[in-house]
CSV table of C-alpha atoms and ligand atoms in Angstrom, one decimal:
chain,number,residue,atom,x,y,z
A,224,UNK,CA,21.2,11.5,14.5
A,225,UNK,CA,18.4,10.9,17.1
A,226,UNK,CA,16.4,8.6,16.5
A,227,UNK,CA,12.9,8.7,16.3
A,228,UNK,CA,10.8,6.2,18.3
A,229,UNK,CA,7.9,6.8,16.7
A,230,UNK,CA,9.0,4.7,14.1
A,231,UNK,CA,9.1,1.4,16.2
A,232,UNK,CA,6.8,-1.4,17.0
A,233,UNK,CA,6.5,-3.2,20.2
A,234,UNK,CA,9.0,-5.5,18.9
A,235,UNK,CA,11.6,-2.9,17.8
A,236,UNK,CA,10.8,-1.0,21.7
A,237,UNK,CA,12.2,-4.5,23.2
A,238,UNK,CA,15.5,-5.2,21.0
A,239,UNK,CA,16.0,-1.0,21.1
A,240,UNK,CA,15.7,-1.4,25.1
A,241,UNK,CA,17.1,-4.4,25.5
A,242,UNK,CA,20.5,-3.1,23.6
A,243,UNK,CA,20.3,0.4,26.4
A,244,UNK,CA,20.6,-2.6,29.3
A,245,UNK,CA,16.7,-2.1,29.8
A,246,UNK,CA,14.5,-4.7,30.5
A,247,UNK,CA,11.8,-5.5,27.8
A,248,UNK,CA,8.4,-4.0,29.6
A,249,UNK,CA,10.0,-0.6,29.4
A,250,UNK,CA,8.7,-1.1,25.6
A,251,UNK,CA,5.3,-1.7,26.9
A,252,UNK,CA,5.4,1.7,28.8
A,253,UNK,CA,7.1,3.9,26.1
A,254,UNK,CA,4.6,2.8,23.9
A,255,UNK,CA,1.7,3.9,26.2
A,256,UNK,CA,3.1,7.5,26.5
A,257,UNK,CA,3.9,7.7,22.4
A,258,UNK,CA,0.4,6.7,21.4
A,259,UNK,CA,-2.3,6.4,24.5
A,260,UNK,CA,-1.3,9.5,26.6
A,261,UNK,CA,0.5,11.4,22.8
A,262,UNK,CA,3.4,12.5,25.1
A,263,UNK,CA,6.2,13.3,23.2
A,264,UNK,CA,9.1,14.5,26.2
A,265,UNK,CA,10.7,12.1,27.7
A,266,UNK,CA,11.4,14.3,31.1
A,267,UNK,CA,7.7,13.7,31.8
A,268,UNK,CA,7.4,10.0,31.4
A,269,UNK,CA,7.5,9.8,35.2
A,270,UNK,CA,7.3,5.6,35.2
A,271,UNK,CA,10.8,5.8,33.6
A,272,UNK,CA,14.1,6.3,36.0
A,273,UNK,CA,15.9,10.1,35.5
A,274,UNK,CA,18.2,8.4,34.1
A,275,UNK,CA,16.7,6.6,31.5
A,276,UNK,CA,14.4,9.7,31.1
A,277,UNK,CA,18.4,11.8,30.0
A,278,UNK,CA,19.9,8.4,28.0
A,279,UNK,CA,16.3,9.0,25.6
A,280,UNK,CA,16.6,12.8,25.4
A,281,UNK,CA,20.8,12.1,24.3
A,282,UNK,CA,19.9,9.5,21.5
A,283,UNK,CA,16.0,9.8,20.7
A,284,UNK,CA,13.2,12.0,19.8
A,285,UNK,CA,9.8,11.3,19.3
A,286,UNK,CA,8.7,13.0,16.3
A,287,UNK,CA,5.4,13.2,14.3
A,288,UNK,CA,4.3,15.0,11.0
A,289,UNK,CA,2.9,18.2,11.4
A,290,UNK,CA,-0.4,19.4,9.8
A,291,UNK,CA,0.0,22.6,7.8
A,292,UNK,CA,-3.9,23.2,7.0
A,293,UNK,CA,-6.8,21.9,7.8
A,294,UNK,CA,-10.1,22.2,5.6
A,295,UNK,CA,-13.8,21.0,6.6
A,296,UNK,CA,-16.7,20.5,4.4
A,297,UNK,CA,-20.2,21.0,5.5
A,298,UNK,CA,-20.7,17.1,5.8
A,299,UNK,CA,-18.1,17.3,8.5
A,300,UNK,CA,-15.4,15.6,6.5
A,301,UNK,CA,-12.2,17.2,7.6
A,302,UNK,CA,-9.0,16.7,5.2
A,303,UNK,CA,-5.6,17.6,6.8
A,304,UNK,CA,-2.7,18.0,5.4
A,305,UNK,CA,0.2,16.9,6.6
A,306,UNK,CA,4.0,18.2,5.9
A,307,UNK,CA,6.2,14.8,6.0
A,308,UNK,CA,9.3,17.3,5.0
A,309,UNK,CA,10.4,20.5,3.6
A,310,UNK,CA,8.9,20.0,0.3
A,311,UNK,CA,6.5,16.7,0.4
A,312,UNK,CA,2.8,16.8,1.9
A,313,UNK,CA,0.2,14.1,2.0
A,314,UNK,CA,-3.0,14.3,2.9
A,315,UNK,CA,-5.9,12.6,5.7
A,316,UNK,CA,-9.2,12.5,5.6
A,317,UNK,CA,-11.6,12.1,8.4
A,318,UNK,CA,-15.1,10.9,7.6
A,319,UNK,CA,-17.8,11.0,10.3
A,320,UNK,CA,-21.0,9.3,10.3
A,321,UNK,CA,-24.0,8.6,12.9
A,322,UNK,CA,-22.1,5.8,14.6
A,323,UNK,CA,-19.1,5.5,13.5
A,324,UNK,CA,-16.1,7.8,12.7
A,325,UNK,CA,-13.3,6.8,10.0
A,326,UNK,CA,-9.7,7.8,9.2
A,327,UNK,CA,-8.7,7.5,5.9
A,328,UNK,CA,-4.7,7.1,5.7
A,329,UNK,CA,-2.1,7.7,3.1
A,330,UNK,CA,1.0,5.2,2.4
A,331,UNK,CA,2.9,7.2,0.0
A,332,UNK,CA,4.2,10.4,-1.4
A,333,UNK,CA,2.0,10.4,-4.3
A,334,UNK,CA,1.7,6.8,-6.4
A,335,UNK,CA,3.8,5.1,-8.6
A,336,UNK,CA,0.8,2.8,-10.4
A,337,UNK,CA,-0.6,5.0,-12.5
A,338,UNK,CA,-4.2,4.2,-12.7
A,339,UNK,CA,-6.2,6.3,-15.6
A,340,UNK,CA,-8.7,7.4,-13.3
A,341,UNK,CA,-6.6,8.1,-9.7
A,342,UNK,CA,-5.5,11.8,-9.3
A,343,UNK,CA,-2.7,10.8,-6.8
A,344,UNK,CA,-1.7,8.3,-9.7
A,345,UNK,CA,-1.9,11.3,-12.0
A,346,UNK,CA,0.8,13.5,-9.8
A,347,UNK,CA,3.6,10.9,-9.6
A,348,UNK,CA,5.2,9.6,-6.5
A,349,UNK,CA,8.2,10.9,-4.9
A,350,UNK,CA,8.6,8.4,-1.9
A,351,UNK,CA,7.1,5.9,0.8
A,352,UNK,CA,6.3,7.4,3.9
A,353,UNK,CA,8.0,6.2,7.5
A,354,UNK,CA,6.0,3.9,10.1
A,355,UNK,CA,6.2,7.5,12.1
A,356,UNK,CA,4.5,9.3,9.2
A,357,UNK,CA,2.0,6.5,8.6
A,358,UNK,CA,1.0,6.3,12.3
A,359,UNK,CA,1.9,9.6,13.2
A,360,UNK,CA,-1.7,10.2,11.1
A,361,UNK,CA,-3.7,8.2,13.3
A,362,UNK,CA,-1.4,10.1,16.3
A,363,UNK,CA,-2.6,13.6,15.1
A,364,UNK,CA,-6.0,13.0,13.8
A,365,UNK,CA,-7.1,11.5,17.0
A,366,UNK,CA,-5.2,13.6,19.3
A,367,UNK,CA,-7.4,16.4,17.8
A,368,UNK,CA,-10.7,15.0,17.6
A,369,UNK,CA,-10.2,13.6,21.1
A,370,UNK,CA,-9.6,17.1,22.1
A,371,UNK,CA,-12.8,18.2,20.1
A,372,UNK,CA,-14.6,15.1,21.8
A,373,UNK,CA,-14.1,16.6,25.6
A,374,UNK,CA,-14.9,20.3,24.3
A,375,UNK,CA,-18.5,19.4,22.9
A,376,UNK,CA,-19.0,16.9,25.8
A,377,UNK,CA,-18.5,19.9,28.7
A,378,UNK,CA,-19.6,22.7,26.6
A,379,UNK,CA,-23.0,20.3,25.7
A,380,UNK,CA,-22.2,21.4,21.9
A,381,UNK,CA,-25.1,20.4,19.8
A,382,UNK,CA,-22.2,18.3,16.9
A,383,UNK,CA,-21.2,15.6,18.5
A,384,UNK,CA,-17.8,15.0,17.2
A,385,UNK,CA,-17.0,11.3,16.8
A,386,UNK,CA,-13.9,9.5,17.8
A,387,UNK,CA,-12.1,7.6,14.8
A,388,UNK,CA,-13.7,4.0,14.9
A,389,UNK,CA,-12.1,2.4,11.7
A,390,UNK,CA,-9.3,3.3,9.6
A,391,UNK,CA,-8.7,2.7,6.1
A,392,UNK,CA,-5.6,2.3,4.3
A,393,UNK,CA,-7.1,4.3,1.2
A,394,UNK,CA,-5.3,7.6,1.2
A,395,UNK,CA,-2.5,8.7,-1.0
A,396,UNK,CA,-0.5,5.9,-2.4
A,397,UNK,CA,-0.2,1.8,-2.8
A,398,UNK,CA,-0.2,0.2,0.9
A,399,UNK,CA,1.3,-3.1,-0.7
A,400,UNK,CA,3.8,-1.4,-2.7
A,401,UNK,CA,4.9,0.2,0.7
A,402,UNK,CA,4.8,-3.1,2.5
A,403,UNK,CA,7.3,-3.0,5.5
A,404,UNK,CA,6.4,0.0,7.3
A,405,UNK,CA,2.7,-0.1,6.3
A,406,UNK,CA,2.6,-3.3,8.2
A,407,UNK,CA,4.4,-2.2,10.8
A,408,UNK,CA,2.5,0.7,11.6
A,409,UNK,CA,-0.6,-1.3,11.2
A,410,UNK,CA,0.7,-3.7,13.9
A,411,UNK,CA,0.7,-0.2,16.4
A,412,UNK,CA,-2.7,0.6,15.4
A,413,UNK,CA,-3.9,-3.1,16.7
A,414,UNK,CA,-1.0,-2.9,19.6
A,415,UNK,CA,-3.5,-2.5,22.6
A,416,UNK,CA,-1.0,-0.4,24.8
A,417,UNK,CA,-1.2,1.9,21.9
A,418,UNK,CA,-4.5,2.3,19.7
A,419,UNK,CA,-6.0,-1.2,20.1
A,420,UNK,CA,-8.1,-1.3,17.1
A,421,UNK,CA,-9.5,-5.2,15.8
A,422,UNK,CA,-8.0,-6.3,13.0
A,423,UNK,CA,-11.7,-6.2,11.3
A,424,UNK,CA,-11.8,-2.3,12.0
A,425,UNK,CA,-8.7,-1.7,9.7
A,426,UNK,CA,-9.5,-2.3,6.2
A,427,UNK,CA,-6.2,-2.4,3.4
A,428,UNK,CA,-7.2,-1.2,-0.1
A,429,UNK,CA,-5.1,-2.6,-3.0
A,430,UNK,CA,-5.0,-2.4,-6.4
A,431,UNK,CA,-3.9,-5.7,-6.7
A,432,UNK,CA,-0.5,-6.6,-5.8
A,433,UNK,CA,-0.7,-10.5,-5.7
A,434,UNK,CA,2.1,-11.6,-3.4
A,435,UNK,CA,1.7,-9.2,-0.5
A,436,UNK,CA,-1.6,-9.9,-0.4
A,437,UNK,CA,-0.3,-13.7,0.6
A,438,UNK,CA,2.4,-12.1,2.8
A,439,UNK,CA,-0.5,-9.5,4.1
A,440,UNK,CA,-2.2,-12.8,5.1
A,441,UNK,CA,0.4,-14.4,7.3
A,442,UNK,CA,1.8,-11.1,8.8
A,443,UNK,CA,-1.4,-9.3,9.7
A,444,UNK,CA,-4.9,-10.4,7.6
A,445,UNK,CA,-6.8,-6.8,8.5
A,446,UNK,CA,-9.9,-6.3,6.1
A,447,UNK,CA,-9.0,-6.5,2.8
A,448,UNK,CA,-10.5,-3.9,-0.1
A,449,UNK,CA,-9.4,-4.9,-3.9
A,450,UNK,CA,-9.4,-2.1,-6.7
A,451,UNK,CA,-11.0,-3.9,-9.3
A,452,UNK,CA,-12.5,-1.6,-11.4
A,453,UNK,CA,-13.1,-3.8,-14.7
A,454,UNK,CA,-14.3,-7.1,-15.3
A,455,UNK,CA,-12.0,-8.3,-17.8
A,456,UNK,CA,-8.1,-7.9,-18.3
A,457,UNK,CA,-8.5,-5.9,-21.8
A,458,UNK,CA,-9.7,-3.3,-19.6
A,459,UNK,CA,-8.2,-3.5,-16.2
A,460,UNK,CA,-5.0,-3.3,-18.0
A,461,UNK,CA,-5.7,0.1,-19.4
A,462,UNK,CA,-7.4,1.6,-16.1
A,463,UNK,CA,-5.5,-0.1,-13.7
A,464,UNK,CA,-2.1,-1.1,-15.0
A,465,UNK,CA,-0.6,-3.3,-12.0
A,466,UNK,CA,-3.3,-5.6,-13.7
A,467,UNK,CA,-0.5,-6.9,-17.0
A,468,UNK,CA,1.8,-8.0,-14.0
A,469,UNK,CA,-1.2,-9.5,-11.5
A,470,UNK,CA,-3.7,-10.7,-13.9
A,471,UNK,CA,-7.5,-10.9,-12.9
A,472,UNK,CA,-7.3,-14.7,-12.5
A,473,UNK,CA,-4.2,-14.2,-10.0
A,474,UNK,CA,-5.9,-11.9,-8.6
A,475,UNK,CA,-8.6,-13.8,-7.6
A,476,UNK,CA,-7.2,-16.8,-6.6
A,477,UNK,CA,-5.3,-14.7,-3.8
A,478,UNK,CA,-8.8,-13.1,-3.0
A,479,UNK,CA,-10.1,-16.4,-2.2
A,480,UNK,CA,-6.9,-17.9,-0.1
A,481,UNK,CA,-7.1,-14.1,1.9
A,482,UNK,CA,-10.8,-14.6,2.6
A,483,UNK,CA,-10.8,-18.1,3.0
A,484,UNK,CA,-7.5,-17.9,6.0
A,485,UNK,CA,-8.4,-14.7,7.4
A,486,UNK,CA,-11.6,-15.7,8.5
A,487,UNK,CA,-9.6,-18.6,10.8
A,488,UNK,CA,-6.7,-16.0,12.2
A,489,UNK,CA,-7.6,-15.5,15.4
A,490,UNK,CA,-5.2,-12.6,16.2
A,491,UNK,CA,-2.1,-10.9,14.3
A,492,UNK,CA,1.2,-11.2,15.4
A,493,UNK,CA,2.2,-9.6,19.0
A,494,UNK,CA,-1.0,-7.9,19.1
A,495,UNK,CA,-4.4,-7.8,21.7
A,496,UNK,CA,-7.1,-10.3,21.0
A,497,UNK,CA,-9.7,-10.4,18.4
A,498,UNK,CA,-12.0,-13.5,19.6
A,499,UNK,CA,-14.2,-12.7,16.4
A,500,UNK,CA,-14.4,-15.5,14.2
A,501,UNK,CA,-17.3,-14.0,11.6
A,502,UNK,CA,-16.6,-15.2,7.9
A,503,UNK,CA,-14.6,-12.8,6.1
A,504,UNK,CA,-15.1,-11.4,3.2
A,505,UNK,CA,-13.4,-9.2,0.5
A,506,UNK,CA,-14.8,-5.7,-0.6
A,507,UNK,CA,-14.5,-5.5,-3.9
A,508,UNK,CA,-14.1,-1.8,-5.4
A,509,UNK,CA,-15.4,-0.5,-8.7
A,510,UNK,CA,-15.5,2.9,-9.8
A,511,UNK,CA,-17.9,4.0,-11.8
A,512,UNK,CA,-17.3,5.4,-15.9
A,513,UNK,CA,-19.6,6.5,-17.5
A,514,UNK,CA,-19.4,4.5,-20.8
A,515,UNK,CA,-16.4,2.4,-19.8
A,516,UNK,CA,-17.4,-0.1,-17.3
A,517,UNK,CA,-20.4,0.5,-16.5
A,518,UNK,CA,-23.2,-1.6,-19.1
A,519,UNK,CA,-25.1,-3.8,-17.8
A,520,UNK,CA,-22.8,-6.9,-20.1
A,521,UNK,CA,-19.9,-5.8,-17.9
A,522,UNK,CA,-22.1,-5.8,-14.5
A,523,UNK,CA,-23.2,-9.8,-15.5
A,524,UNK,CA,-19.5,-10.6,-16.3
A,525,UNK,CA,-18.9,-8.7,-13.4
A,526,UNK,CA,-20.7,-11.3,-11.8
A,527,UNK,CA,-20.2,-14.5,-12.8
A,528,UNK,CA,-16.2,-13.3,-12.4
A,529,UNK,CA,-16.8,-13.1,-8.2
A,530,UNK,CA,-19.2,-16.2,-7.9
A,531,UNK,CA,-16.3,-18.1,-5.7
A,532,UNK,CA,-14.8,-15.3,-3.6
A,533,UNK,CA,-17.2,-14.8,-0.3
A,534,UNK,CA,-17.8,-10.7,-1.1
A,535,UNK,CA,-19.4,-7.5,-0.8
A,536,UNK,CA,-19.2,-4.9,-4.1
A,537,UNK,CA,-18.5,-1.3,-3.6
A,538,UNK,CA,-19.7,1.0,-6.3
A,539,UNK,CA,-17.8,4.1,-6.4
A,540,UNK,CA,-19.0,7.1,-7.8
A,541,UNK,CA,-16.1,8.2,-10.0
A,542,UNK,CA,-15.6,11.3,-8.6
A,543,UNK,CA,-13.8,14.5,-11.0
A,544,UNK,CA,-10.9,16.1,-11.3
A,545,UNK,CA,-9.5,18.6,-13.3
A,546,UNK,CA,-8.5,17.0,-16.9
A,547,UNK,CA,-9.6,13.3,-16.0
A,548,UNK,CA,-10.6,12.6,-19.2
A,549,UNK,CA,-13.8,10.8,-17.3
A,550,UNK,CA,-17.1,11.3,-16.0
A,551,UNK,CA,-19.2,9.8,-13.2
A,552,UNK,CA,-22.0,7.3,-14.5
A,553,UNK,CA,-25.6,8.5,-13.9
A,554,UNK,CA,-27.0,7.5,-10.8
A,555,UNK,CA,-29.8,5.4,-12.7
A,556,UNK,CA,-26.5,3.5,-14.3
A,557,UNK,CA,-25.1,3.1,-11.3
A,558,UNK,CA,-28.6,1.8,-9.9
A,559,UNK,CA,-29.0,-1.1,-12.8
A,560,UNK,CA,-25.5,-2.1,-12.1
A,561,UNK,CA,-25.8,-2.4,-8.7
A,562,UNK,CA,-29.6,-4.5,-9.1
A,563,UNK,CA,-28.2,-6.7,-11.2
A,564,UNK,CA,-25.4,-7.6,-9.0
A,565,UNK,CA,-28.2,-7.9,-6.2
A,566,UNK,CA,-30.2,-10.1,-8.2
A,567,UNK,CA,-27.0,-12.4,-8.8
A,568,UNK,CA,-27.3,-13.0,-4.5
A,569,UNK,CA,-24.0,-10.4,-3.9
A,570,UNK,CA,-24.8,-7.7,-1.6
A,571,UNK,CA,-23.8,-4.4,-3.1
A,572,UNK,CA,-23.6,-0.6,-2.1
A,573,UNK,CA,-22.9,2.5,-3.9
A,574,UNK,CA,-20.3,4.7,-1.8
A,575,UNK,CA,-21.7,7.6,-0.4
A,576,UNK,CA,-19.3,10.5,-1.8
A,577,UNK,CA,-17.8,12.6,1.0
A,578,UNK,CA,-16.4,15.8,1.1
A,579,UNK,CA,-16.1,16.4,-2.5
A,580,UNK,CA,-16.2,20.2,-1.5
A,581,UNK,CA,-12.7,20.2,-0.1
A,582,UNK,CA,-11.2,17.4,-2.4
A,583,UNK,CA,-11.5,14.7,-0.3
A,584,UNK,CA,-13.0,12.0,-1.6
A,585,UNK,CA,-11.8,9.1,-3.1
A,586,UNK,CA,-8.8,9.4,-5.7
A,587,UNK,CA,-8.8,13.0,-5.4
A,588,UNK,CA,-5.7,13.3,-2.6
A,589,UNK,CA,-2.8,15.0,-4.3
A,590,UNK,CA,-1.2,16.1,-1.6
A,591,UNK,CA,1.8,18.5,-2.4
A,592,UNK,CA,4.7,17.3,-3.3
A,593,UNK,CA,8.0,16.6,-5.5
A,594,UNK,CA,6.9,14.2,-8.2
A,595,UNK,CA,10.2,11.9,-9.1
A,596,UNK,CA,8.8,10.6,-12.0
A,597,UNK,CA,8.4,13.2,-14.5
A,598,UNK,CA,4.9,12.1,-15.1
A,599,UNK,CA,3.6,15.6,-12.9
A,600,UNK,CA,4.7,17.8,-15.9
A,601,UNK,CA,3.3,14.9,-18.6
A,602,UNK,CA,-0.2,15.8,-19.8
A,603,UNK,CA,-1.2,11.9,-19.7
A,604,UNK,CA,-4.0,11.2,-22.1
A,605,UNK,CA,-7.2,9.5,-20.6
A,606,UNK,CA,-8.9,6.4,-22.1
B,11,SAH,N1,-3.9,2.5,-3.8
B,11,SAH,C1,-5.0,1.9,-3.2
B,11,SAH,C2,-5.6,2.7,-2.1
B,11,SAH,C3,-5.8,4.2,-2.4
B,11,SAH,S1,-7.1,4.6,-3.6
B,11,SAH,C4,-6.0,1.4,-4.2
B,11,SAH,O1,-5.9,1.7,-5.4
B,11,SAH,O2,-6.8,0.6,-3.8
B,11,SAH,C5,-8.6,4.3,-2.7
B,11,SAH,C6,-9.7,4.0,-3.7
B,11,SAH,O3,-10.2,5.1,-4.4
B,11,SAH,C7,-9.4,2.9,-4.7
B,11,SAH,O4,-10.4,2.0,-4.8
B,11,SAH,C8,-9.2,3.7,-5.9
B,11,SAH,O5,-9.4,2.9,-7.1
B,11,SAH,C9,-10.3,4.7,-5.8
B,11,SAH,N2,-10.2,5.9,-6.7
B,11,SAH,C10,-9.1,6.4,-7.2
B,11,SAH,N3,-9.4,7.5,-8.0
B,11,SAH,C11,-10.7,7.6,-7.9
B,11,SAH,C12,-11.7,8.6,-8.4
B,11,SAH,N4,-11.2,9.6,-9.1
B,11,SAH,N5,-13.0,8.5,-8.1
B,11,SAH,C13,-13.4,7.5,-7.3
B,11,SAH,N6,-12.6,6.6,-6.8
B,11,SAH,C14,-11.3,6.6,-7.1
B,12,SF4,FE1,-2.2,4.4,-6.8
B,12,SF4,FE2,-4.5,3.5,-5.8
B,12,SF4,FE3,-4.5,5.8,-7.3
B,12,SF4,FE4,-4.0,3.4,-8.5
B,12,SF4,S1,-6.0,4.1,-7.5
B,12,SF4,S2,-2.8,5.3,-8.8
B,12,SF4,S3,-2.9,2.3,-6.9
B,12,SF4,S4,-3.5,5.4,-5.3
């Protein structure tokens, strides 16, 4: 079988060449044509011998996931999605604003976790995706909108179409719980011979999953995004159920050793500098229910819970899907909740939604796909 280079880091490219009799730097280039110049035959690699060029072609491919539609809302969000194999699909979102432009990347076939208000959770979870179909995302989505960049710039298009700026690990599926391959396609995102993103502009989201947030930290501290969602273990177990293993106090705890040795990593492992040494902080998710967690008692515990964790809040609106069971607080609730976190010193925003029109925004990915767990064709009861 060939194999496909797209699922190797710089790392791998060196052992991979090394064992063809190649010297190391041939990594360095193969990695430049793969990601900076998205060249995918080898016969046109022209820095790399004729003969090198035919040993690649006889035992490697470089292969990435194909989109299969693409939809676009009128705020410009565009959601892709993406064929992984014959019968699984996943989907990325790409959100642009004034001055920035983000990528919003999924980790798994679906989700194993379950939580009561995710509609990814809700269709079950077949498998984890490769390194090649994590980064292959990034590899698509910007080969497109590059290509969209240079058409408005010579045709002087009014839209200016933005290049992808920051990337977050919030798609489809549980990046912890798909550990290996989500950090090793994260280390190609910050490889500078490939995308050569900061570690600050590529933020993980979690539900929770205490000990590879410590291994997270060691291996590659990017920005760090926790799924909270309730202020009190009675009911963070029932809305997000990773909580019975990883406790809120845990949970917390490992908050505060991320933030407090992340914001002293200078760099992450075999990757370009990041001379930055701003504090760091952890975002702090919480999605808004209307009559669940969303009072202003729960918004004061809420607060007194994060008083040692250097933070920002992120209210999300909960946004619908077809037999959640939930329903979005009213803005004036989400208001009070977020002034009373002010008032308590933490600086707090309430997510703008995003291309709700095409089912894009947050915990509405479902993808397509082969749900292994049964719980697909389960009518699961809400809260
Ligand atoms: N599994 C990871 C990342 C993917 S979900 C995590 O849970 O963090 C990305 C974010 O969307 C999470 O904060 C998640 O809790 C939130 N989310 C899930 N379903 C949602 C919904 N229906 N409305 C609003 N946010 C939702
Ligand atoms: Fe999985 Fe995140 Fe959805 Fe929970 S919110 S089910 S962890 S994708």
């Amino acid at each position: 079988m060939l194999k496909n280079l797209l699922n190797l880091d710089s790392r791998d490219l060196e052992e991979f060449f090394l064992d063809l009799g190649e010297k190391p730097f041939r990594a360095r280039q193969l990695i430049r044509w793969m990601h900076k110049e998205k060249q995918q035959k080898f016969s046109l690699m022209t820095n790399l011998s004729q003969n090198l060029q035919k040993t690649l072609e006889s035992n490697s491919t470089v292969e990435t996931p194909r989109a299969i539609s693409e939809k676009v809302a009128p705020d410009g969000t565009i959601k892709w999605l993406i064929e992984v194999d014959s019968v699984n699909s996943v989907e990325t979102v790409f959100i642009p604003e004034k001055n920035r432009g983000t990528l919003c990347v999924s980790a798994q076939v679906g989700c194993a976790l379950e939580c009561a208000f995710c509609s990814t959770g809700r269709q079950g979870f077949n498998r984890n995706l490769t390194v090649a179909e994590i980064v292959g995302q990034l590899w698509f989505a910007s080969k497109i909108l590059d290509s969209n960049l240079n058409l408005s710039r010579t045709s002087m298009q009014e839209n200016i179409v933005q290049p992808i700026s920051n990337i977050v690990m919030m798609g489809m599926g549980e990046p912890l719980a798909n550990y290996r391959n989500v950090v090793k396609a994260i280390q190609i995102m910050l490889d500078d011979n490939a995308y050569g993103y900061s570690r600050r502009r590529i933020t993980l989201s979690t539900s929770g999953i205490v000990p590879s947030i410590d291994r997270l930290l060691t291996d590659c501290p990017v920005s760090l995004a926790v799924s909270l969602h309730a202020p009190d273990d009675d009911l963070r177990d029932q809305l997000v159920p990773i909580n019975k293993k990883y406790p809120i106090k845990s949970l917390m705890e490992a908050c505060l050793r991320y933030a407090n040795r992340a914001s002293v990593t200078d760099d992450c492992v075999g990757t370009g500098a990041d001379v930055s040494r701003a504090k760091d902080y952890i975002t702090f998710e919480y999605v808004m229910l209307a009559g669940v967690n969303d009072s202003t008692r729960q918004a004061k515990v809420l607060a007194a819970l994060l008083s040692d964790v250097p933070c920002k809040v992120n209210l999300i609106p909960f946004n619908p899907f077809k037999d959640s069971g939930f329903k979005t607080s009213s803005l004036d609730t989400i208001k009070n909740f977020r002034d009373i976190l002010k008032s308590k010193g933490y600086v707090c925003t309430i997510r703008k939604t995003r291309g709700q029109e095409i089912d894009s925004a947050c915990g509405q990915l479902a993808g397509s796909f082969k749900d292994k767990t049964g719980r697909q064709s389960l009518n699961v009861p809400a809260l």
